[in-house]
Amino acid sequence: MYRYDTYDQTLVDERVAQFRDQMRRYLEGKISDEEFLPLRVQNGLYVQRYAPMLRIAIPYGMLASYQLRKLGEIAARYDRGYGHFTTRTNLQLNWPKLEDVPDILADLASVQMHAIQTSGNDIRNTTTDQFSGIAGDEDVDPRPWCELIRQWSTFHPEFAYLPRKFKIAVTGAEEDRAAIQVHDVGLRFWRNEDGDVRVKVLAGGGLGRTPMIGAVMCEDLPWQHLLTYLEAILRVYNQYGRRDNKFKARIKILVKALGIDEFRRRAEAEWAHLKDGPQTLTEEAVSAVTDHFVEPPRRAVAEDAIQAYDRLRGENRSFARFVTNNVTDHKVPGYKAVTLSLKRHDHSPGDVTSEDMAAVADLADEFSYGELRVTHEQNLVLTDVPVDRMEDLWQRLETLGMANPTVGTLADLICCPGGDYCSLANAKSIPVAQEIQERFENLDFLYDLGPLELNISGCMNACGHHHVGHIGILGVDKKGEEYYQISLGGSQGNESSLGKILGPSFYREDVTDVIDKLLKVYVGERTADETFLDTYRRIGLKPFKEHVYA
């Protein structure tokens, strides 16, 4: 992992002191609500439906065990004993007291963490593949490039007040697990025939009120020009993006209005002033960051241990189910990545208690060299587990309730906090998620359905990414009543697509029955080995609509 140097630590410590003084003056009435708003949002502090909410940055989803342990301590001391992992791999505290936030930020700074730019019209947390650095299909490890973007974008003086928030996603693998096509900017690192690193740059993607798939800006940008090219894109957006209407202020609206060719022309005209300038990356600069991402001291795993692991899968059905769904292949023989499910009936999706944070931190130390990842599916990952420790880990996860063998199934749904917490939400999300989980909890049924992504958002801001769910659920308001709109056919991978609305919206008590009807259409129409998404793309929306509204 990247570790702060003296510049990083000084910067974060000074921001804590600055915000502590700003908070003091606000509480004393010396700063108005209007003046305080831009100060608090750039430190991740929202005013939600019932209480303040603090969003803590987890850069590109990487966590050290001691950082997770500290997050658990903070949640226990300053909140209600739990936190919520978001689809942007951050952690939200939903009940902190306003006057405690400076102390929380100071505690975060003690473990090289912060809440800077997790809100506001600035460059948000850069996200990437949760298996970066260990995936077998990876051409380029994206983590050093994410760190370079973090250093470039944090406190960038020119982009502190953009027309709207700005999100970047990065991948270096053949399979896009970072959803780069539905971000303001998506980056795909690859190597040409000579082994040189190149970058495919997309712009103008995004979800929210007007969902769009990003368009290609450049197919083969040399890595040296990454930051200057990003700067050119941001400059064009900053200059021409709509500021008169926040619903039309995202870069996707500008790209759509100008067309990708004209937007590219303007960006490259701006880039002409930046190319080969002082922000051009050098091998020395990249190496300095790359050196932070060293391989852990993995021990060799004996061949007979690997064979014993394979035998256990054949002998123990419960263990086999866990491995099939929650364990991912690793680039190093004898090692696996293990996804810890944060989806269970007694918690909201993505929620984790202080006690469980401490327990998972201990597991990371014991089984995974002290490192974890947060996924945009709102789960956690132990990245380097030797197979001869897998059974022990599985049994420990069972006691924590995190061994649910349902990752990638209907039960592994994504859900925003919705109307239970968020002041922007039109409807509640969490009760809908829990009702679906309770209805469809039979493992044999879930496995028979195969890979199925169900995403729930409480409003058009799409924090639950409902547009790219195979089944998407959106909470809408109709004259003060909560209704839910269903969409089908979304996807966030290599062939990203936006879901199509099924038809008129439904009462909350009807949603689970509607999902049941959709699944019956799929089961009745599918061919052998066909997934839900495959079936939908083959037969279209009409059969689902006819059955649901019959």
XYZ file of C-alpha atoms in Angstrom:
550
model
C 0.000 0.000 0.000
C 0.958 3.624 -0.407
C 2.255 5.193 2.798
C 2.195 8.928 3.493
C 5.415 10.870 3.286
C 6.003 14.027 5.333
C 4.240 16.154 2.713
C 1.103 14.007 2.792
C 0.968 13.894 6.574
C 1.593 17.629 6.949
C -1.107 18.409 4.391
C -3.702 16.240 6.145
C -2.766 17.449 9.642
C -3.012 21.073 8.546
C -6.425 20.433 6.995
C -7.618 18.949 10.322
C -6.455 22.035 12.212
C -8.021 24.334 9.619
C -11.385 22.581 9.766
C -11.317 22.475 13.569
C -11.085 26.274 13.564
C -13.819 26.562 10.930
C -16.097 24.306 12.971
C -15.421 26.324 16.145
C -16.348 29.564 14.401
C -19.459 27.989 12.884
C -20.691 26.680 16.229
C -20.041 30.111 17.756
C -22.216 31.708 15.083
C -19.333 33.521 13.389
C -19.828 31.622 10.110
C -23.263 31.323 8.495
C -24.780 28.099 7.176
C -24.236 29.366 3.644
C -20.563 30.140 4.286
C -20.000 26.854 6.107
C -21.511 24.634 3.400
C -18.548 24.666 0.932
C -16.136 24.247 3.848
C -17.849 21.179 5.268
C -18.604 19.384 1.999
C -14.956 19.408 0.938
C -14.261 17.646 4.215
C -16.900 15.002 3.569
C -19.516 16.376 5.953
C -23.189 16.318 4.908
C -26.365 17.297 6.716
C -28.687 14.345 6.231
C -32.306 13.607 7.093
C -31.788 13.031 10.819
C -28.146 13.753 11.593
C -24.836 14.774 10.025
C -23.131 12.187 7.811
C -19.370 11.941 7.397
C -17.954 10.196 4.342
C -14.419 8.875 4.836
C -12.111 8.387 1.860
C -10.676 4.957 1.122
C -8.452 5.690 -1.894
C -8.966 3.116 -4.645
C -10.525 0.797 -2.068
C -7.312 -0.196 -0.264
C -7.282 -0.592 3.512
C -4.644 -1.710 5.957
C -5.817 -3.763 8.917
C -4.849 -1.041 11.382
C -6.911 1.473 9.390
C -10.008 -0.737 9.495
C -9.445 -1.233 13.209
C -9.331 2.540 13.677
C -12.538 2.964 11.662
C -14.212 0.519 14.038
C -12.974 2.461 17.038
C -14.245 5.724 15.550
C -17.669 4.210 14.801
C -17.917 2.935 18.387
C -16.791 6.181 19.988
C -18.454 8.802 17.819
C -21.330 7.012 16.078
C -23.724 4.155 16.829
C -21.240 1.345 16.508
C -21.319 0.690 12.776
C -20.332 2.131 9.420
C -21.615 1.815 5.857
C -19.385 0.913 2.900
C -20.517 2.669 -0.274
C -20.405 1.863 -3.970
C -17.490 4.300 -4.216
C -15.535 2.155 -1.700
C -15.739 4.844 0.995
C -17.094 4.480 4.538
C -19.979 6.578 5.820
C -20.799 7.383 9.433
C -24.489 8.208 9.643
C -24.824 9.548 13.186
C -21.769 11.615 14.242
C -22.260 14.793 16.260
C -21.263 17.954 14.451
C -18.887 19.083 17.193
C -17.088 15.698 17.141
C -16.157 15.776 13.447
C -12.783 17.575 13.944
C -11.790 14.917 16.480
C -12.829 12.180 14.046
C -10.688 13.765 11.326
C -7.744 13.928 13.729
C -8.149 10.232 14.559
C -8.249 9.450 10.840
C -5.089 11.449 10.213
C -3.285 9.364 12.840
C -3.637 6.335 10.523
C -3.093 8.168 7.213
C -6.756 8.651 6.371
C -9.015 11.639 5.739
C -12.381 12.761 4.369
C -11.058 15.320 1.886
C -13.015 15.695 -1.371
C -15.491 12.933 -0.592
C -18.169 15.514 -1.276
C -18.500 18.794 -3.119
C -18.023 19.774 -6.745
C -14.500 18.451 -7.020
C -12.604 15.322 -8.072
C -13.891 12.489 -5.891
C -12.233 9.284 -4.745
C -10.691 7.360 -7.662
C -11.839 3.735 -7.781
C -10.430 0.606 -9.375
C -10.667 -3.173 -9.603
C -10.826 -4.794 -6.165
C -8.461 -7.497 -7.436
C -5.842 -5.092 -8.808
C -2.316 -6.367 -8.375
C -3.403 -10.000 -7.968
C -5.732 -10.708 -10.909
C -4.552 -13.189 -13.502
C -6.073 -11.226 -16.394
C -4.274 -8.006 -15.495
C -2.063 -6.281 -18.083
C -1.045 -3.370 -15.849
C -1.400 -2.919 -12.091
C -3.632 0.169 -11.838
C -2.866 1.021 -8.198
C 0.229 3.211 -8.783
C -1.671 5.127 -11.457
C -4.589 5.629 -9.079
C -2.175 6.992 -6.505
C -0.690 9.407 -9.017
C -4.204 10.621 -9.825
C -4.929 10.996 -6.100
C -1.841 13.119 -5.559
C -2.588 15.225 -8.635
C -6.259 15.773 -7.826
C -6.175 16.373 -4.062
C -6.438 20.125 -3.418
C -5.914 20.870 -7.096
C -6.425 24.652 -7.000
C -8.046 24.861 -10.425
C -10.639 22.142 -9.827
C -11.899 22.846 -6.305
C -15.215 24.271 -7.598
C -16.163 22.361 -10.725
C -19.650 22.625 -12.234
C -20.435 19.320 -10.518
C -18.749 16.344 -8.842
C -16.241 14.405 -10.955
C -15.501 10.673 -10.732
C -12.653 8.634 -12.246
C -12.406 4.829 -12.486
C -9.330 2.861 -13.537
C -8.685 -0.714 -14.639
C -5.711 -2.617 -16.000
C -7.396 -5.975 -16.592
C -9.095 -7.651 -19.519
C -12.355 -7.843 -17.568
C -13.642 -4.455 -16.456
C -14.452 -4.808 -12.769
C -14.288 -1.032 -12.196
C -17.230 0.017 -14.410
C -15.100 2.515 -16.317
C -17.773 3.108 -18.985
C -20.178 4.742 -16.527
C -17.797 7.278 -15.006
C -17.008 10.884 -15.879
C -13.621 9.580 -16.977
C -12.728 5.909 -17.364
C -9.159 4.698 -17.882
C -8.083 1.301 -19.225
C -4.330 0.635 -18.995
C -2.897 -1.876 -21.476
C 0.376 -2.822 -23.182
C 1.170 -2.639 -26.870
C 3.192 -5.192 -28.818
C 6.438 -3.672 -27.534
C 5.284 -3.946 -23.924
C 4.838 -0.195 -23.514
C 2.009 0.995 -21.267
C -0.816 2.796 -23.022
C -4.115 4.230 -21.758
C -7.556 4.067 -23.316
C -9.430 7.167 -22.139
C -13.223 7.415 -22.013
C -15.224 10.502 -21.052
C -18.839 11.451 -20.522
C -20.164 8.368 -18.768
C -22.229 8.438 -15.613
C -25.458 7.430 -13.928
C -27.825 9.675 -11.993
C -30.690 11.599 -13.569
C -29.356 11.234 -17.127
C -27.412 7.958 -17.404
C -24.914 7.650 -20.249
C -22.180 5.322 -21.460
C -18.806 7.021 -21.867
C -17.320 7.684 -25.303
C -13.709 7.037 -26.350
C -11.464 10.095 -26.172
C -8.189 8.349 -26.952
C -7.346 4.717 -27.646
C -3.598 4.700 -26.984
C -2.409 7.589 -24.838
C 1.238 7.130 -23.768
C 1.420 6.840 -19.977
C 3.725 9.865 -19.717
C 0.825 12.134 -20.667
C -1.794 10.750 -18.269
C -2.010 13.762 -15.957
C -1.709 16.438 -18.627
C -4.456 14.788 -20.690
C -6.715 14.531 -17.636
C -5.982 18.165 -16.874
C -7.020 19.162 -20.396
C -10.320 17.282 -20.063
C -11.030 18.909 -16.701
C -10.203 22.372 -18.038
C -12.666 22.065 -20.897
C -15.334 20.783 -18.530
C -14.584 23.516 -15.984
C -14.899 26.197 -18.644
C -17.902 24.974 -20.620
C -19.863 22.808 -18.160
C -23.321 24.064 -17.197
C -23.398 26.025 -13.940
C -26.929 27.376 -14.287
C -28.618 24.006 -13.726
C -27.148 21.384 -11.396
C -29.159 18.660 -13.127
C -27.323 19.431 -16.375
C -23.920 20.195 -14.903
C -22.156 16.834 -15.206
C -19.538 16.327 -17.923
C -21.757 13.753 -19.649
C -24.230 16.536 -20.536
C -21.431 18.634 -22.035
C -20.051 15.699 -24.032
C -23.553 14.902 -25.301
C -24.242 18.539 -26.235
C -20.955 19.073 -28.066
C -20.553 15.578 -29.427
C -17.484 13.516 -28.635
C -15.545 14.767 -31.671
C -15.940 18.434 -30.740
C -15.264 17.743 -27.062
C -12.103 15.849 -28.052
C -11.026 18.705 -30.310
C -11.369 21.235 -27.497
C -9.587 18.988 -25.022
C -6.696 18.366 -27.382
C -6.446 22.095 -28.152
C -6.102 22.658 -24.409
C -3.706 19.733 -24.138
C -1.392 21.400 -26.661
C -0.550 23.939 -23.936
C 0.091 21.217 -21.341
C 1.703 18.387 -23.279
C 5.371 17.802 -22.379
C 5.031 20.399 -19.626
C 6.069 20.059 -15.966
C 3.250 17.594 -15.161
C 4.479 15.103 -17.741
C 5.217 11.855 -15.933
C 8.711 10.393 -15.876
C 9.910 6.869 -15.172
C 11.450 8.168 -11.950
C 8.139 9.642 -10.765
C 6.182 6.494 -11.597
C 8.798 4.237 -9.997
C 8.714 6.303 -6.805
C 5.009 5.536 -6.452
C 5.196 1.965 -7.743
C 7.797 1.124 -5.108
C 5.100 1.527 -2.451
C 3.093 -1.363 -3.909
C 5.441 -4.199 -3.074
C 4.503 -7.865 -3.137
C 3.738 -9.247 0.334
C 6.177 -11.814 1.764
C 4.181 -14.776 0.513
C 5.475 -18.172 1.569
C 5.449 -21.060 -0.855
C 2.389 -23.326 -0.638
C 3.216 -27.004 -1.043
C 1.592 -28.981 -3.847
C 0.116 -31.485 -1.404
C -1.585 -28.580 0.434
C -3.155 -27.465 -2.842
C -4.346 -31.015 -3.462
C -5.783 -31.212 0.065
C -7.688 -27.982 -0.579
C -9.147 -29.449 -3.766
C -10.134 -32.646 -1.937
C -11.915 -30.663 0.777
C -13.959 -28.897 -1.882
C -15.081 -32.274 -3.156
C -15.903 -33.648 0.293
C -17.544 -30.680 2.055
C -20.540 -29.242 0.216
C -20.800 -26.109 2.379
C -17.123 -25.311 1.929
C -17.398 -25.958 -1.810
C -20.273 -23.476 -2.091
C -18.245 -20.841 -0.273
C -15.240 -21.375 -2.523
C -17.280 -21.365 -5.726
C -18.948 -18.039 -4.963
C -16.653 -16.118 -2.632
C -13.146 -17.209 -3.625
C -11.322 -15.791 -6.652
C -8.244 -17.123 -8.422
C -4.905 -15.440 -7.744
C -1.945 -14.793 -9.996
C 0.260 -16.738 -7.543
C -0.314 -20.515 -7.369
C -1.488 -21.633 -3.947
C -3.149 -18.309 -3.120
C -6.697 -16.990 -3.462
C -8.618 -13.769 -2.896
C -11.607 -14.145 -0.571
C -14.676 -11.896 -0.644
C -16.338 -11.339 2.720
C -20.074 -10.826 2.295
C -21.587 -7.798 4.019
C -25.090 -8.828 2.925
C -27.245 -10.359 5.632
C -30.789 -9.893 6.887
C -29.981 -8.214 10.195
C -27.850 -5.470 8.575
C -28.333 -3.098 5.690
C -26.199 -4.043 2.648
C -22.709 -2.640 3.143
C -23.119 -2.086 6.887
C -20.562 -3.511 9.310
C -20.355 -3.156 13.085
C -17.390 -1.879 15.065
C -16.887 -5.344 16.525
C -16.866 -6.934 13.081
C -14.426 -4.313 11.775
C -12.034 -5.233 14.554
C -12.544 -8.947 13.886
C -11.952 -8.565 10.142
C -8.829 -6.508 10.830
C -7.552 -9.411 12.920
C -8.351 -11.823 10.071
C -6.441 -9.616 7.627
C -3.397 -9.733 9.901
C -3.641 -13.489 10.333
C -4.578 -14.586 6.823
C -3.798 -11.786 4.329
C -0.641 -9.883 5.320
C -2.641 -7.066 6.887
C -4.351 -5.896 3.698
C -8.001 -5.583 2.629
C -9.970 -4.164 -0.264
C -13.418 -2.585 -0.384
C -15.507 -3.466 -3.448
C -18.058 -1.253 -5.178
C -20.489 -4.119 -4.552
C -20.191 -3.152 -0.847
C -18.185 -6.165 0.309
C -14.647 -6.650 1.666
C -11.807 -8.711 0.184
C -8.821 -10.476 1.743
C -6.370 -10.488 -1.133
C -3.662 -13.044 -0.289
C -4.981 -16.134 1.459
C -2.923 -19.357 1.138
C -5.158 -22.309 0.352
C -3.855 -24.289 3.306
C -5.465 -21.661 5.585
C -8.741 -21.442 3.693
C -10.706 -23.852 5.862
C -9.669 -22.031 9.045
C -10.649 -18.693 7.517
C -13.986 -20.043 6.339
C -14.870 -21.294 9.812
C -13.933 -17.940 11.365
C -16.060 -16.095 8.808
C -18.976 -18.393 9.577
C -18.932 -17.203 13.190
C -18.966 -13.570 12.003
C -21.807 -14.106 9.546
C -19.587 -13.081 6.627
C -19.234 -16.459 4.947
C -22.542 -16.222 3.087
C -21.761 -18.176 -0.111
C -23.818 -15.770 -2.213
C -21.358 -13.331 -3.794
C -22.455 -12.610 -7.362
C -25.974 -13.967 -6.798
C -29.310 -12.216 -6.373
C -28.690 -12.066 -2.600
C -25.524 -10.017 -3.115
C -27.551 -6.947 -3.993
C -26.311 -3.345 -3.955
C -28.327 -0.818 -1.962
C -27.910 2.850 -1.039
C -28.969 4.106 2.443
C -32.149 5.568 0.903
C -34.879 7.362 2.793
C -33.899 5.871 6.136
C -30.938 8.264 6.199
C -30.540 10.389 3.069
C -32.340 13.724 2.769
C -32.233 13.459 -1.030
C -34.003 10.111 -1.238
C -37.550 9.810 -2.582
C -38.105 6.399 -1.018
C -36.577 3.877 1.341
C -34.141 1.326 -0.073
C -33.139 -0.808 2.897
C -36.544 -2.391 3.654
C -36.923 -3.360 -0.010
C -33.494 -4.981 0.022
C -34.294 -6.913 3.193
C -37.631 -8.149 1.856
C -35.948 -9.431 -1.312
C -33.204 -11.141 0.687
C -35.751 -12.836 2.926
C -37.888 -14.034 0.004
C -35.006 -15.423 -2.023
C -32.683 -16.974 0.530
C -32.752 -20.588 -0.618
C -29.229 -21.319 -1.813
C -30.213 -23.962 -4.355
C -32.609 -21.486 -5.953
C -29.978 -18.706 -5.975
C -27.385 -20.989 -7.566
C -29.876 -22.187 -10.152
C -30.505 -18.567 -11.172
C -26.783 -18.041 -11.706
C -25.045 -14.639 -11.834
C -27.608 -11.925 -11.226
C -27.022 -8.322 -10.184
C -29.848 -6.457 -8.449
C -29.217 -2.803 -7.556
C -31.456 -0.467 -5.544
C -31.371 3.348 -5.396
C -33.602 5.579 -3.299
C -33.496 8.451 -5.792
C -32.291 9.516 -9.236
C -28.784 10.234 -7.937
C -28.288 6.479 -8.410
C -25.919 5.843 -5.499
C -27.102 2.229 -5.710
C -26.175 2.075 -9.432
C -29.652 0.827 -10.384
C -29.139 1.793 -14.033
C -26.483 -0.914 -14.488
C -28.137 -3.675 -12.489
C -29.436 -6.673 -14.409
C -32.515 -5.772 -12.391
C -32.633 -2.180 -11.179
C -34.991 -0.715 -8.601
C -35.482 3.051 -8.250
C -37.469 4.706 -5.490
C -39.736 7.483 -6.792
C -42.127 9.894 -5.111
C -45.736 10.269 -6.281
C -47.604 12.930 -4.344
C -45.840 12.041 -1.124
C -46.126 8.270 -1.529
C -43.226 5.860 -2.133
C -43.274 3.946 -5.405
C -40.627 1.836 -7.121
C -39.672 1.751 -10.788
C -38.121 -1.431 -12.205
C -35.578 -1.573 -15.033
C -33.997 -4.554 -16.779
C -30.878 -5.260 -18.795
C -28.274 -3.050 -17.184
C -24.655 -4.158 -17.033
C -21.421 -2.651 -15.729
C -18.729 -4.843 -17.292
C -16.941 -4.869 -20.636
C -20.270 -4.629 -22.433
C -21.841 -1.988 -20.220
C -25.477 -1.196 -20.867
C -28.193 0.890 -19.249
C -31.361 -0.812 -18.075
C -34.716 -0.149 -19.741
C -37.733 0.776 -17.643
C -40.204 -2.092 -17.395
C -43.307 0.116 -17.130
C -45.370 1.948 -14.501
C -43.987 1.902 -10.961
C -45.162 -0.292 -8.067
C -46.124 0.035 -4.425
C -43.405 -1.119 -2.038
C -45.389 -4.151 -0.884
C -45.580 -5.340 -4.506
C -41.880 -5.089 -5.391
C -40.810 -8.526 -4.173
C -43.694 -10.184 -6.023
C -42.660 -8.349 -9.184
C -39.099 -9.652 -8.813
C -40.518 -13.158 -8.409
C -42.482 -12.792 -11.652
C -39.411 -11.546 -13.518
C -37.403 -14.525 -12.330
C -40.124 -16.931 -13.434
C -39.983 -15.475 -16.937
C -36.214 -15.940 -16.978
C -36.381 -19.537 -15.726
C -39.059 -20.360 -18.259
C -37.352 -18.735 -21.237
C -33.656 -19.444 -20.686
C -31.633 -21.937 -22.653
C -28.908 -24.155 -21.183
C -26.160 -22.189 -19.417
C -27.842 -18.877 -20.243
C -27.629 -16.138 -17.589
C -30.395 -13.691 -16.766
C -28.650 -10.978 -18.763
C -28.129 -13.319 -21.722
C -31.801 -14.241 -21.733
C -32.916 -10.625 -21.491
C -30.671 -9.592 -24.377
C -32.026 -12.448 -26.490
C -35.773 -12.083 -25.844
C -35.974 -8.386 -24.939
C -38.208 -6.529 -22.505
C -41.603 -7.538 -23.886
C -42.038 -11.038 -22.344
C -41.081 -9.737 -18.882
C -43.445 -6.787 -19.194
C -46.352 -8.894 -20.396
C -46.042 -11.329 -17.500
C -45.640 -8.680 -14.798
C -48.529 -6.490 -15.957
C -50.815 -9.297 -17.073
